Amino acid sequence: MNDKFVWTFIHLSVLVVIVLFLTIVGDIIVNGVVGLDWKFIVGEPERSGRSGGIGPIIVSTLLILAVCISVTLVLGLGTAIFLTEISTMSPLQAKFVEKCLDLLAGVPSIVFGLFGNVFFCKILGLGFSILSGGLTLACMTLPLFVRTTQVGLKYVPNTYRTGAQALGYSLKTTLWQIVLPSAVPGIIAGLVLGIGRALAETAALIFTSGYVDRMPESLMDSGRALSVHIYDLSMNISGGNQNAYKSAFVLILAILVINSVSSAVVQRTFKRGGQ
């Protein structure tokens, strides 16, 4: 009887999640496809976004994302390797660091936005800029990326490391030639999760990258991310709902493409490993 209740609850929970997902995505697809064309994707926003396109918005989003990914990969990968492969900290110290990372991963985005505004925009003098927005997003995605990469590294069998040591490989060679390639699925998973959070982020970017919807000329220019553009059109601009739906549809397509490419890379990695 108890097993039947548990399985019923599980199936109902899955059904509710699927229905919610289809309802939200279906509403965006139905309303976002209307009037969506190439001119909208590459065009300039007009009348505060009520008409025109999202070309500069997409460029600003890609630049912010590029800054975020660059910093996250370099610092996050190095931190994960240090904590998993190199660190001589005691188990208690390592546990403390991991708990700090978990705590940072759960901090609300608005807090990161306020931090980014004070530290990057004011103290470092970067102002409202794409660079400030990207660095702030990097602070948000780093804890999640580090923890996910740690899991990927820990799942690499220790026999790989001991075998490399037996063959006389240095630590550097073991990491770059054996451990990291084997941990690619975990690294990509962390990166995809970070990108997903960065693409959907609004609160942190309002305080750091700004609202400007013109084509950015450098990383020091202010730039409006796609998520901020959707928020502004739907909440602040009268008559902007249609373009907000179209922009949201483009955002979903971008996330879908990123996930598909990541899955293809992981599958290719597994096939090479099998060979």
PDB file of C-alpha atoms in Angstrom:
ATOM      1  CA  MET A   1       0.000   0.000   0.000  1.00  0.00           C
ATOM      2  CA  ASN A   2       2.787   2.391   0.948  1.00  0.00           C
ATOM      3  CA  ASP A   3       4.724   1.550  -2.229  1.00  0.00           C
ATOM      4  CA  LYS A   4       1.648   2.257  -4.334  1.00  0.00           C
ATOM      5  CA  PHE A   5       1.180   5.643  -2.653  1.00  0.00           C
ATOM      6  CA  VAL A   6       4.848   6.558  -3.187  1.00  0.00           C
ATOM      7  CA  TRP A   7       4.790   5.619  -6.863  1.00  0.00           C
ATOM      8  CA  THR A   8       1.524   7.512  -7.378  1.00  0.00           C
ATOM      9  CA  PHE A   9       3.018  10.584  -5.733  1.00  0.00           C
ATOM     10  CA  ILE A  10       6.150  10.338  -7.896  1.00  0.00           C
ATOM     11  CA  HIS A  11       4.160   9.984 -11.121  1.00  0.00           C
ATOM     12  CA  LEU A  12       1.885  12.896 -10.190  1.00  0.00           C
ATOM     13  CA  SER A  13       4.909  15.067  -9.368  1.00  0.00           C
ATOM     14  CA  VAL A  14       6.501  14.295 -12.730  1.00  0.00           C
ATOM     15  CA  LEU A  15       3.193  14.994 -14.486  1.00  0.00           C
ATOM     16  CA  VAL A  16       2.815  18.376 -12.752  1.00  0.00           C
ATOM     17  CA  VAL A  17       6.371  19.376 -13.724  1.00  0.00           C
ATOM     18  CA  ILE A  18       5.800  18.335 -17.348  1.00  0.00           C
ATOM     19  CA  VAL A  19       2.498  20.219 -17.541  1.00  0.00           C
ATOM     20  CA  LEU A  20       4.057  23.370 -16.074  1.00  0.00           C
ATOM     21  CA  PHE A  21       7.009  23.133 -18.446  1.00  0.00           C
ATOM     22  CA  LEU A  22       4.819  22.621 -21.515  1.00  0.00           C
ATOM     23  CA  THR A  23       2.482  25.433 -20.447  1.00  0.00           C
ATOM     24  CA  ILE A  24       5.276  27.985 -20.026  1.00  0.00           C
ATOM     25  CA  VAL A  25       7.307  26.970 -23.079  1.00  0.00           C
ATOM     26  CA  GLY A  26       4.180  26.478 -25.191  1.00  0.00           C
ATOM     27  CA  ASP A  27       2.951  29.994 -24.370  1.00  0.00           C
ATOM     28  CA  ILE A  28       6.330  31.467 -25.346  1.00  0.00           C
ATOM     29  CA  ILE A  29       6.489  29.445 -28.590  1.00  0.00           C
ATOM     30  CA  VAL A  30       2.927  30.246 -29.661  1.00  0.00           C
ATOM     31  CA  ASN A  31       3.304  33.982 -29.029  1.00  0.00           C
ATOM     32  CA  GLY A  32       6.998  34.269 -29.867  1.00  0.00           C
ATOM     33  CA  VAL A  33       6.940  32.752 -33.339  1.00  0.00           C
ATOM     34  CA  VAL A  34       4.479  35.391 -34.570  1.00  0.00           C
ATOM     35  CA  GLY A  35       6.422  37.995 -36.540  1.00  0.00           C
ATOM     36  CA  LEU A  36       9.813  36.451 -35.794  1.00  0.00           C
ATOM     37  CA  ASP A  37      12.163  36.863 -38.748  1.00  0.00           C
ATOM     38  CA  TRP A  38      15.780  37.560 -39.572  1.00  0.00           C
ATOM     39  CA  LYS A  39      15.243  41.332 -39.453  1.00  0.00           C
ATOM     40  CA  PHE A  40      14.146  41.058 -35.838  1.00  0.00           C
ATOM     41  CA  ILE A  41      17.280  39.122 -34.885  1.00  0.00           C
ATOM     42  CA  VAL A  42      19.766  41.497 -36.529  1.00  0.00           C
ATOM     43  CA  GLY A  43      17.825  44.768 -36.407  1.00  0.00           C
ATOM     44  CA  GLU A  44      18.245  47.726 -34.050  1.00  0.00           C
ATOM     45  CA  PRO A  45      15.671  48.296 -31.273  1.00  0.00           C
ATOM     46  CA  GLU A  46      13.235  51.125 -31.993  1.00  0.00           C
ATOM     47  CA  ARG A  47      10.776  52.990 -29.788  1.00  0.00           C
ATOM     48  CA  SER A  48      12.343  51.608 -26.595  1.00  0.00           C
ATOM     49  CA  GLY A  49      12.105  48.087 -27.984  1.00  0.00           C
ATOM     50  CA  ARG A  50       8.430  48.180 -29.007  1.00  0.00           C
ATOM     51  CA  SER A  51       9.525  47.695 -32.610  1.00  0.00           C
ATOM     52  CA  GLY A  52      12.732  46.931 -34.454  1.00  0.00           C
ATOM     53  CA  GLY A  53      15.023  44.068 -33.540  1.00  0.00           C
ATOM     54  CA  ILE A  54      17.473  42.774 -30.953  1.00  0.00           C
ATOM     55  CA  GLY A  55      20.794  42.756 -32.834  1.00  0.00           C
ATOM     56  CA  PRO A  56      22.708  44.914 -30.319  1.00  0.00           C
ATOM     57  CA  ILE A  57      21.049  43.037 -27.458  1.00  0.00           C
ATOM     58  CA  ILE A  58      22.344  39.699 -28.770  1.00  0.00           C
ATOM     59  CA  VAL A  59      25.863  41.102 -29.247  1.00  0.00           C
ATOM     60  CA  SER A  60      25.887  42.518 -25.705  1.00  0.00           C
ATOM     61  CA  THR A  61      24.619  39.200 -24.321  1.00  0.00           C
ATOM     62  CA  LEU A  62      27.317  37.232 -26.145  1.00  0.00           C
ATOM     63  CA  LEU A  63      30.054  39.589 -24.932  1.00  0.00           C
ATOM     64  CA  ILE A  64      28.852  39.405 -21.327  1.00  0.00           C
ATOM     65  CA  LEU A  65      28.684  35.627 -21.623  1.00  0.00           C
ATOM     66  CA  ALA A  66      32.190  35.472 -23.143  1.00  0.00           C
ATOM     67  CA  VAL A  67      33.666  37.419 -20.216  1.00  0.00           C
ATOM     68  CA  CYS A  68      31.785  35.225 -17.751  1.00  0.00           C
ATOM     69  CA  ILE A  69      32.856  31.928 -19.353  1.00  0.00           C
ATOM     70  CA  SER A  70      36.499  33.007 -19.735  1.00  0.00           C
ATOM     71  CA  VAL A  71      36.861  33.931 -16.070  1.00  0.00           C
ATOM     72  CA  THR A  72      34.825  30.954 -14.859  1.00  0.00           C
ATOM     73  CA  LEU A  73      36.833  28.428 -16.858  1.00  0.00           C
ATOM     74  CA  VAL A  74      40.233  29.744 -15.802  1.00  0.00           C
ATOM     75  CA  LEU A  75      39.535  30.348 -12.107  1.00  0.00           C
ATOM     76  CA  GLY A  76      36.971  27.572 -11.646  1.00  0.00           C
ATOM     77  CA  LEU A  77      38.989  24.838 -13.312  1.00  0.00           C
ATOM     78  CA  GLY A  78      42.116  25.854 -11.418  1.00  0.00           C
ATOM     79  CA  THR A  79      40.243  25.892  -8.103  1.00  0.00           C
ATOM     80  CA  ALA A  80      38.616  22.506  -8.728  1.00  0.00           C
ATOM     81  CA  ILE A  81      41.960  20.945  -9.682  1.00  0.00           C
ATOM     82  CA  PHE A  82      43.626  22.410  -6.589  1.00  0.00           C
ATOM     83  CA  LEU A  83      40.901  21.192  -4.213  1.00  0.00           C
ATOM     84  CA  THR A  84      40.683  17.717  -5.759  1.00  0.00           C
ATOM     85  CA  GLU A  85      44.185  16.886  -7.000  1.00  0.00           C
ATOM     86  CA  ILE A  86      46.770  19.124  -5.339  1.00  0.00           C
ATOM     87  CA  SER A  87      45.512  20.458  -2.015  1.00  0.00           C
ATOM     88  CA  THR A  88      47.149  19.191   1.162  1.00  0.00           C
ATOM     89  CA  MET A  89      44.379  20.564   3.367  1.00  0.00           C
ATOM     90  CA  SER A  90      42.946  18.385   6.073  1.00  0.00           C
ATOM     91  CA  PRO A  91      39.503  16.830   5.443  1.00  0.00           C
ATOM     92  CA  LEU A  92      38.002  19.365   7.863  1.00  0.00           C
ATOM     93  CA  GLN A  93      39.514  22.325   5.987  1.00  0.00           C
ATOM     94  CA  ALA A  94      38.457  20.920   2.630  1.00  0.00           C
ATOM     95  CA  LYS A  95      34.927  20.402   3.956  1.00  0.00           C
ATOM     96  CA  PHE A  96      34.837  24.012   5.152  1.00  0.00           C
ATOM     97  CA  VAL A  97      35.868  25.314   1.715  1.00  0.00           C
ATOM     98  CA  GLU A  98      33.246  23.136   0.006  1.00  0.00           C
ATOM     99  CA  LYS A  99      30.545  24.378   2.387  1.00  0.00           C
ATOM    100  CA  CYS A 100      31.544  27.962   1.581  1.00  0.00           C
ATOM    101  CA  LEU A 101      31.187  27.213  -2.131  1.00  0.00           C
ATOM    102  CA  ASP A 102      27.766  25.646  -1.535  1.00  0.00           C
ATOM    103  CA  LEU A 103      26.722  28.715   0.441  1.00  0.00           C
ATOM    104  CA  LEU A 104      27.865  31.058  -2.328  1.00  0.00           C
ATOM    105  CA  ALA A 105      25.989  28.991  -4.913  1.00  0.00           C
ATOM    106  CA  GLY A 106      22.768  29.656  -3.007  1.00  0.00           C
ATOM    107  CA  VAL A 107      23.217  33.412  -2.570  1.00  0.00           C
ATOM    108  CA  PRO A 108      20.424  35.377  -4.347  1.00  0.00           C
ATOM    109  CA  SER A 109      21.462  37.037  -7.587  1.00  0.00           C
ATOM    110  CA  ILE A 110      20.428  40.481  -6.342  1.00  0.00           C
ATOM    111  CA  VAL A 111      23.175  40.233  -3.694  1.00  0.00           C
ATOM    112  CA  PHE A 112      25.758  39.510  -6.397  1.00  0.00           C
ATOM    113  CA  GLY A 113      24.364  42.459  -8.335  1.00  0.00           C
ATOM    114  CA  LEU A 114      24.850  44.823  -5.410  1.00  0.00           C
ATOM    115  CA  PHE A 115      28.350  43.433  -4.819  1.00  0.00           C
ATOM    116  CA  GLY A 116      29.228  43.852  -8.506  1.00  0.00           C
ATOM    117  CA  ASN A 117      27.896  47.401  -8.515  1.00  0.00           C
ATOM    118  CA  VAL A 118      29.994  48.383  -5.504  1.00  0.00           C
ATOM    119  CA  PHE A 119      33.189  46.450  -6.292  1.00  0.00           C
ATOM    120  CA  PHE A 120      33.460  46.347 -10.087  1.00  0.00           C
ATOM    121  CA  CYS A 121      31.521  49.478 -11.058  1.00  0.00           C
ATOM    122  CA  LYS A 122      32.637  51.835  -8.289  1.00  0.00           C
ATOM    123  CA  ILE A 123      35.744  50.596  -6.479  1.00  0.00           C
ATOM    124  CA  LEU A 124      37.501  49.304  -9.630  1.00  0.00           C
ATOM    125  CA  GLY A 125      36.038  52.142 -11.691  1.00  0.00           C
ATOM    126  CA  LEU A 126      34.623  49.955 -14.479  1.00  0.00           C
ATOM    127  CA  GLY A 127      31.246  51.674 -14.357  1.00  0.00           C
ATOM    128  CA  PHE A 128      28.128  50.238 -15.947  1.00  0.00           C
ATOM    129  CA  SER A 129      29.810  48.087 -18.556  1.00  0.00           C
ATOM    130  CA  ILE A 130      29.794  44.706 -20.241  1.00  0.00           C
ATOM    131  CA  LEU A 131      32.993  43.885 -18.347  1.00  0.00           C
ATOM    132  CA  SER A 132      31.341  44.609 -14.983  1.00  0.00           C
ATOM    133  CA  GLY A 133      28.350  42.468 -15.921  1.00  0.00           C
ATOM    134  CA  GLY A 134      30.494  39.559 -17.104  1.00  0.00           C
ATOM    135  CA  LEU A 135      32.700  39.612 -14.000  1.00  0.00           C
ATOM    136  CA  THR A 136      29.636  39.711 -11.753  1.00  0.00           C
ATOM    137  CA  LEU A 137      28.124  36.717 -13.551  1.00  0.00           C
ATOM    138  CA  ALA A 138      31.457  34.918 -13.177  1.00  0.00           C
ATOM    139  CA  CYS A 139      31.240  35.387  -9.409  1.00  0.00           C
ATOM    140  CA  MET A 140      27.766  33.829  -9.531  1.00  0.00           C
ATOM    141  CA  THR A 141      28.656  30.834 -11.690  1.00  0.00           C
ATOM    142  CA  LEU A 142      32.062  30.039 -10.143  1.00  0.00           C
ATOM    143  CA  PRO A 143      30.789  28.150  -7.052  1.00  0.00           C
ATOM    144  CA  LEU A 144      28.457  25.960  -9.097  1.00  0.00           C
ATOM    145  CA  PHE A 145      31.113  25.286 -11.727  1.00  0.00           C
ATOM    146  CA  VAL A 146      33.792  24.450  -9.155  1.00  0.00           C
ATOM    147  CA  ARG A 147      31.574  21.999  -7.265  1.00  0.00           C
ATOM    148  CA  THR A 148      30.357  20.284 -10.436  1.00  0.00           C
ATOM    149  CA  THR A 149      33.893  20.017 -11.801  1.00  0.00           C
ATOM    150  CA  GLN A 150      35.037  18.590  -8.467  1.00  0.00           C
ATOM    151  CA  VAL A 151      32.470  15.818  -8.791  1.00  0.00           C
ATOM    152  CA  GLY A 152      33.661  15.097 -12.325  1.00  0.00           C
ATOM    153  CA  LEU A 153      37.289  14.899 -11.182  1.00  0.00           C
ATOM    154  CA  LYS A 154      36.451  12.675  -8.206  1.00  0.00           C
ATOM    155  CA  TYR A 155      34.684  10.200 -10.489  1.00  0.00           C
ATOM    156  CA  VAL A 156      37.865   9.663 -12.508  1.00  0.00           C
ATOM    157  CA  PRO A 157      39.153   6.264 -11.278  1.00  0.00           C
ATOM    158  CA  ASN A 158      42.243   6.448  -9.069  1.00  0.00           C
ATOM    159  CA  THR A 159      43.771   3.664 -11.153  1.00  0.00           C
ATOM    160  CA  TYR A 160      44.289   6.253 -13.902  1.00  0.00           C
ATOM    161  CA  ARG A 161      46.422   8.351 -11.551  1.00  0.00           C
ATOM    162  CA  THR A 162      48.381   5.461 -10.064  1.00  0.00           C
ATOM    163  CA  GLY A 163      48.967   4.022 -13.523  1.00  0.00           C
ATOM    164  CA  ALA A 164      50.334   7.373 -14.707  1.00  0.00           C
ATOM    165  CA  GLN A 165      52.617   7.574 -11.668  1.00  0.00           C
ATOM    166  CA  ALA A 166      53.873   4.056 -12.340  1.00  0.00           C
ATOM    167  CA  LEU A 167      54.786   5.113 -15.873  1.00  0.00           C
ATOM    168  CA  GLY A 168      56.715   8.099 -14.534  1.00  0.00           C
ATOM    169  CA  TYR A 169      54.285  10.814 -15.688  1.00  0.00           C
ATOM    170  CA  SER A 170      54.567  14.163 -13.972  1.00  0.00           C
ATOM    171  CA  LEU A 171      51.578  15.670 -12.168  1.00  0.00           C
ATOM    172  CA  LYS A 172      51.102  18.178 -14.994  1.00  0.00           C
ATOM    173  CA  THR A 173      51.083  15.463 -17.664  1.00  0.00           C
ATOM    174  CA  THR A 174      48.743  13.285 -15.616  1.00  0.00           C
ATOM    175  CA  LEU A 175      46.288  16.154 -15.192  1.00  0.00           C
ATOM    176  CA  TRP A 176      46.274  17.405 -18.770  1.00  0.00           C
ATOM    177  CA  GLN A 177      46.601  14.104 -20.612  1.00  0.00           C
ATOM    178  CA  ILE A 178      44.598  11.716 -18.431  1.00  0.00           C
ATOM    179  CA  VAL A 179      42.499  13.226 -15.628  1.00  0.00           C
ATOM    180  CA  LEU A 180      40.988  16.286 -17.314  1.00  0.00           C
ATOM    181  CA  PRO A 181      39.976  14.502 -20.557  1.00  0.00           C
ATOM    182  CA  SER A 182      38.257  11.843 -18.446  1.00  0.00           C
ATOM    183  CA  ALA A 183      36.421  14.544 -16.471  1.00  0.00           C
ATOM    184  CA  VAL A 184      35.154  16.419 -19.557  1.00  0.00           C
ATOM    185  CA  PRO A 185      31.476  15.408 -19.031  1.00  0.00           C
ATOM    186  CA  GLY A 186      31.493  16.851 -15.511  1.00  0.00           C
ATOM    187  CA  ILE A 187      33.280  20.014 -16.628  1.00  0.00           C
ATOM    188  CA  ILE A 188      30.814  20.559 -19.465  1.00  0.00           C
ATOM    189  CA  ALA A 189      27.874  19.903 -17.145  1.00  0.00           C
ATOM    190  CA  GLY A 190      29.102  22.612 -14.779  1.00  0.00           C
ATOM    191  CA  LEU A 191      29.698  24.994 -17.655  1.00  0.00           C
ATOM    192  CA  VAL A 192      26.228  24.407 -19.117  1.00  0.00           C
ATOM    193  CA  LEU A 193      24.581  24.985 -15.745  1.00  0.00           C
ATOM    194  CA  GLY A 194      26.590  28.174 -15.333  1.00  0.00           C
ATOM    195  CA  ILE A 195      25.727  29.399 -18.823  1.00  0.00           C
ATOM    196  CA  GLY A 196      22.059  28.660 -18.219  1.00  0.00           C
ATOM    197  CA  ARG A 197      22.081  30.730 -15.056  1.00  0.00           C
ATOM    198  CA  ALA A 198      24.051  33.526 -16.707  1.00  0.00           C
ATOM    199  CA  LEU A 199      21.753  33.730 -19.759  1.00  0.00           C
ATOM    200  CA  ALA A 200      18.654  33.943 -17.585  1.00  0.00           C
ATOM    201  CA  GLU A 201      20.087  36.431 -15.115  1.00  0.00           C
ATOM    202  CA  THR A 202      18.418  39.823 -14.782  1.00  0.00           C
ATOM    203  CA  ALA A 203      18.839  41.305 -11.309  1.00  0.00           C
ATOM    204  CA  ALA A 204      22.651  41.199 -11.242  1.00  0.00           C
ATOM    205  CA  LEU A 205      23.007  42.719 -14.723  1.00  0.00           C
ATOM    206  CA  ILE A 206      20.671  45.640 -14.095  1.00  0.00           C
ATOM    207  CA  PHE A 207      23.132  46.910 -11.464  1.00  0.00           C
ATOM    208  CA  THR A 208      26.295  46.209 -13.474  1.00  0.00           C
ATOM    209  CA  SER A 209      25.961  46.098 -17.275  1.00  0.00           C
ATOM    210  CA  GLY A 210      23.110  48.593 -17.490  1.00  0.00           C
ATOM    211  CA  TYR A 211      20.156  49.224 -19.791  1.00  0.00           C
ATOM    212  CA  VAL A 212      21.713  50.731 -22.918  1.00  0.00           C
ATOM    213  CA  ASP A 213      20.350  49.030 -26.052  1.00  0.00           C
ATOM    214  CA  ARG A 214      22.780  50.369 -28.661  1.00  0.00           C
ATOM    215  CA  MET A 215      25.522  48.329 -30.326  1.00  0.00           C
ATOM    216  CA  PRO A 216      28.506  48.076 -27.912  1.00  0.00           C
ATOM    217  CA  GLU A 217      31.901  49.164 -29.226  1.00  0.00           C
ATOM    218  CA  SER A 218      34.024  47.672 -26.441  1.00  0.00           C
ATOM    219  CA  LEU A 219      33.796  45.776 -23.180  1.00  0.00           C
ATOM    220  CA  MET A 220      33.754  49.091 -21.351  1.00  0.00           C
ATOM    221  CA  ASP A 221      30.480  50.101 -23.007  1.00  0.00           C
ATOM    222  CA  SER A 222      27.197  49.571 -21.235  1.00  0.00           C
ATOM    223  CA  GLY A 223      25.134  46.785 -22.778  1.00  0.00           C
ATOM    224  CA  ARG A 224      21.676  45.346 -22.268  1.00  0.00           C
ATOM    225  CA  ALA A 225      21.491  41.562 -21.913  1.00  0.00           C
ATOM    226  CA  LEU A 226      18.649  39.625 -23.509  1.00  0.00           C
ATOM    227  CA  SER A 227      17.127  38.704 -20.150  1.00  0.00           C
ATOM    228  CA  VAL A 228      17.131  42.358 -19.064  1.00  0.00           C
ATOM    229  CA  HIS A 229      15.574  43.322 -22.395  1.00  0.00           C
ATOM    230  CA  ILE A 230      12.752  40.790 -21.899  1.00  0.00           C
ATOM    231  CA  TYR A 231      12.143  42.065 -18.376  1.00  0.00           C
ATOM    232  CA  ASP A 232      12.096  45.695 -19.488  1.00  0.00           C
ATOM    233  CA  LEU A 233       9.706  45.065 -22.376  1.00  0.00           C
ATOM    234  CA  SER A 234       7.271  43.035 -20.318  1.00  0.00           C
ATOM    235  CA  MET A 235       7.315  45.146 -17.139  1.00  0.00           C
ATOM    236  CA  ASN A 236       8.220  48.724 -18.057  1.00  0.00           C
ATOM    237  CA  ILE A 237       7.360  49.295 -21.726  1.00  0.00           C
ATOM    238  CA  SER A 238       3.726  49.672 -22.704  1.00  0.00           C
ATOM    239  CA  GLY A 239       3.046  47.703 -25.878  1.00  0.00           C
ATOM    240  CA  GLY A 240       6.270  45.703 -25.630  1.00  0.00           C
ATOM    241  CA  ASN A 241       4.766  42.297 -24.863  1.00  0.00           C
ATOM    242  CA  GLN A 242       5.002  40.964 -28.425  1.00  0.00           C
ATOM    243  CA  ASN A 243       8.694  41.749 -28.765  1.00  0.00           C
ATOM    244  CA  ALA A 244       9.223  40.379 -25.244  1.00  0.00           C
ATOM    245  CA  TYR A 245       7.733  37.053 -26.366  1.00  0.00           C
ATOM    246  CA  LYS A 246       9.914  36.997 -29.474  1.00  0.00           C
ATOM    247  CA  SER A 247      13.009  37.796 -27.425  1.00  0.00           C
ATOM    248  CA  ALA A 248      12.133  35.049 -24.927  1.00  0.00           C
ATOM    249  CA  PHE A 249      11.742  32.591 -27.800  1.00  0.00           C
ATOM    250  CA  VAL A 250      15.211  33.508 -29.081  1.00  0.00           C
ATOM    251  CA  LEU A 251      16.609  33.012 -25.561  1.00  0.00           C
ATOM    252  CA  ILE A 252      15.066  29.533 -25.335  1.00  0.00           C
ATOM    253  CA  LEU A 253      16.511  28.654 -28.744  1.00  0.00           C
ATOM    254  CA  ALA A 254      19.964  29.809 -27.593  1.00  0.00           C
ATOM    255  CA  ILE A 255      19.793  27.630 -24.464  1.00  0.00           C
ATOM    256  CA  LEU A 256      18.591  24.686 -26.578  1.00  0.00           C
ATOM    257  CA  VAL A 257      21.512  25.091 -28.998  1.00  0.00           C
ATOM    258  CA  ILE A 258      24.033  25.304 -26.150  1.00  0.00           C
ATOM    259  CA  ASN A 259      22.627  22.168 -24.496  1.00  0.00           C
ATOM    260  CA  SER A 260      22.606  20.274 -27.813  1.00  0.00           C
ATOM    261  CA  VAL A 261      26.211  21.206 -28.598  1.00  0.00           C
ATOM    262  CA  SER A 262      27.288  20.252 -25.073  1.00  0.00           C
ATOM    263  CA  SER A 263      25.542  16.876 -25.309  1.00  0.00           C
ATOM    264  CA  ALA A 264      27.220  16.217 -28.653  1.00  0.00           C
ATOM    265  CA  VAL A 265      30.643  17.015 -27.164  1.00  0.00           C
ATOM    266  CA  VAL A 266      30.030  14.690 -24.203  1.00  0.00           C
ATOM    267  CA  GLN A 267      28.870  11.849 -26.458  1.00  0.00           C
ATOM    268  CA  ARG A 268      31.882  12.319 -28.698  1.00  0.00           C
ATOM    269  CA  THR A 269      34.154  12.221 -25.649  1.00  0.00           C
ATOM    270  CA  PHE A 270      32.572   8.962 -24.480  1.00  0.00           C
ATOM    271  CA  LYS A 271      32.970   7.422 -27.945  1.00  0.00           C
ATOM    272  CA  ARG A 272      36.653   8.338 -28.028  1.00  0.00           C
ATOM    273  CA  GLY A 273      37.066   6.874 -24.560  1.00  0.00           C
ATOM    274  CA  GLY A 274      35.401   3.673 -25.695  1.00  0.00           C
ATOM    275  CA  GLN A 275      37.773   3.345 -28.601  1.00  0.00           C
TER     276      GLN A 275
END
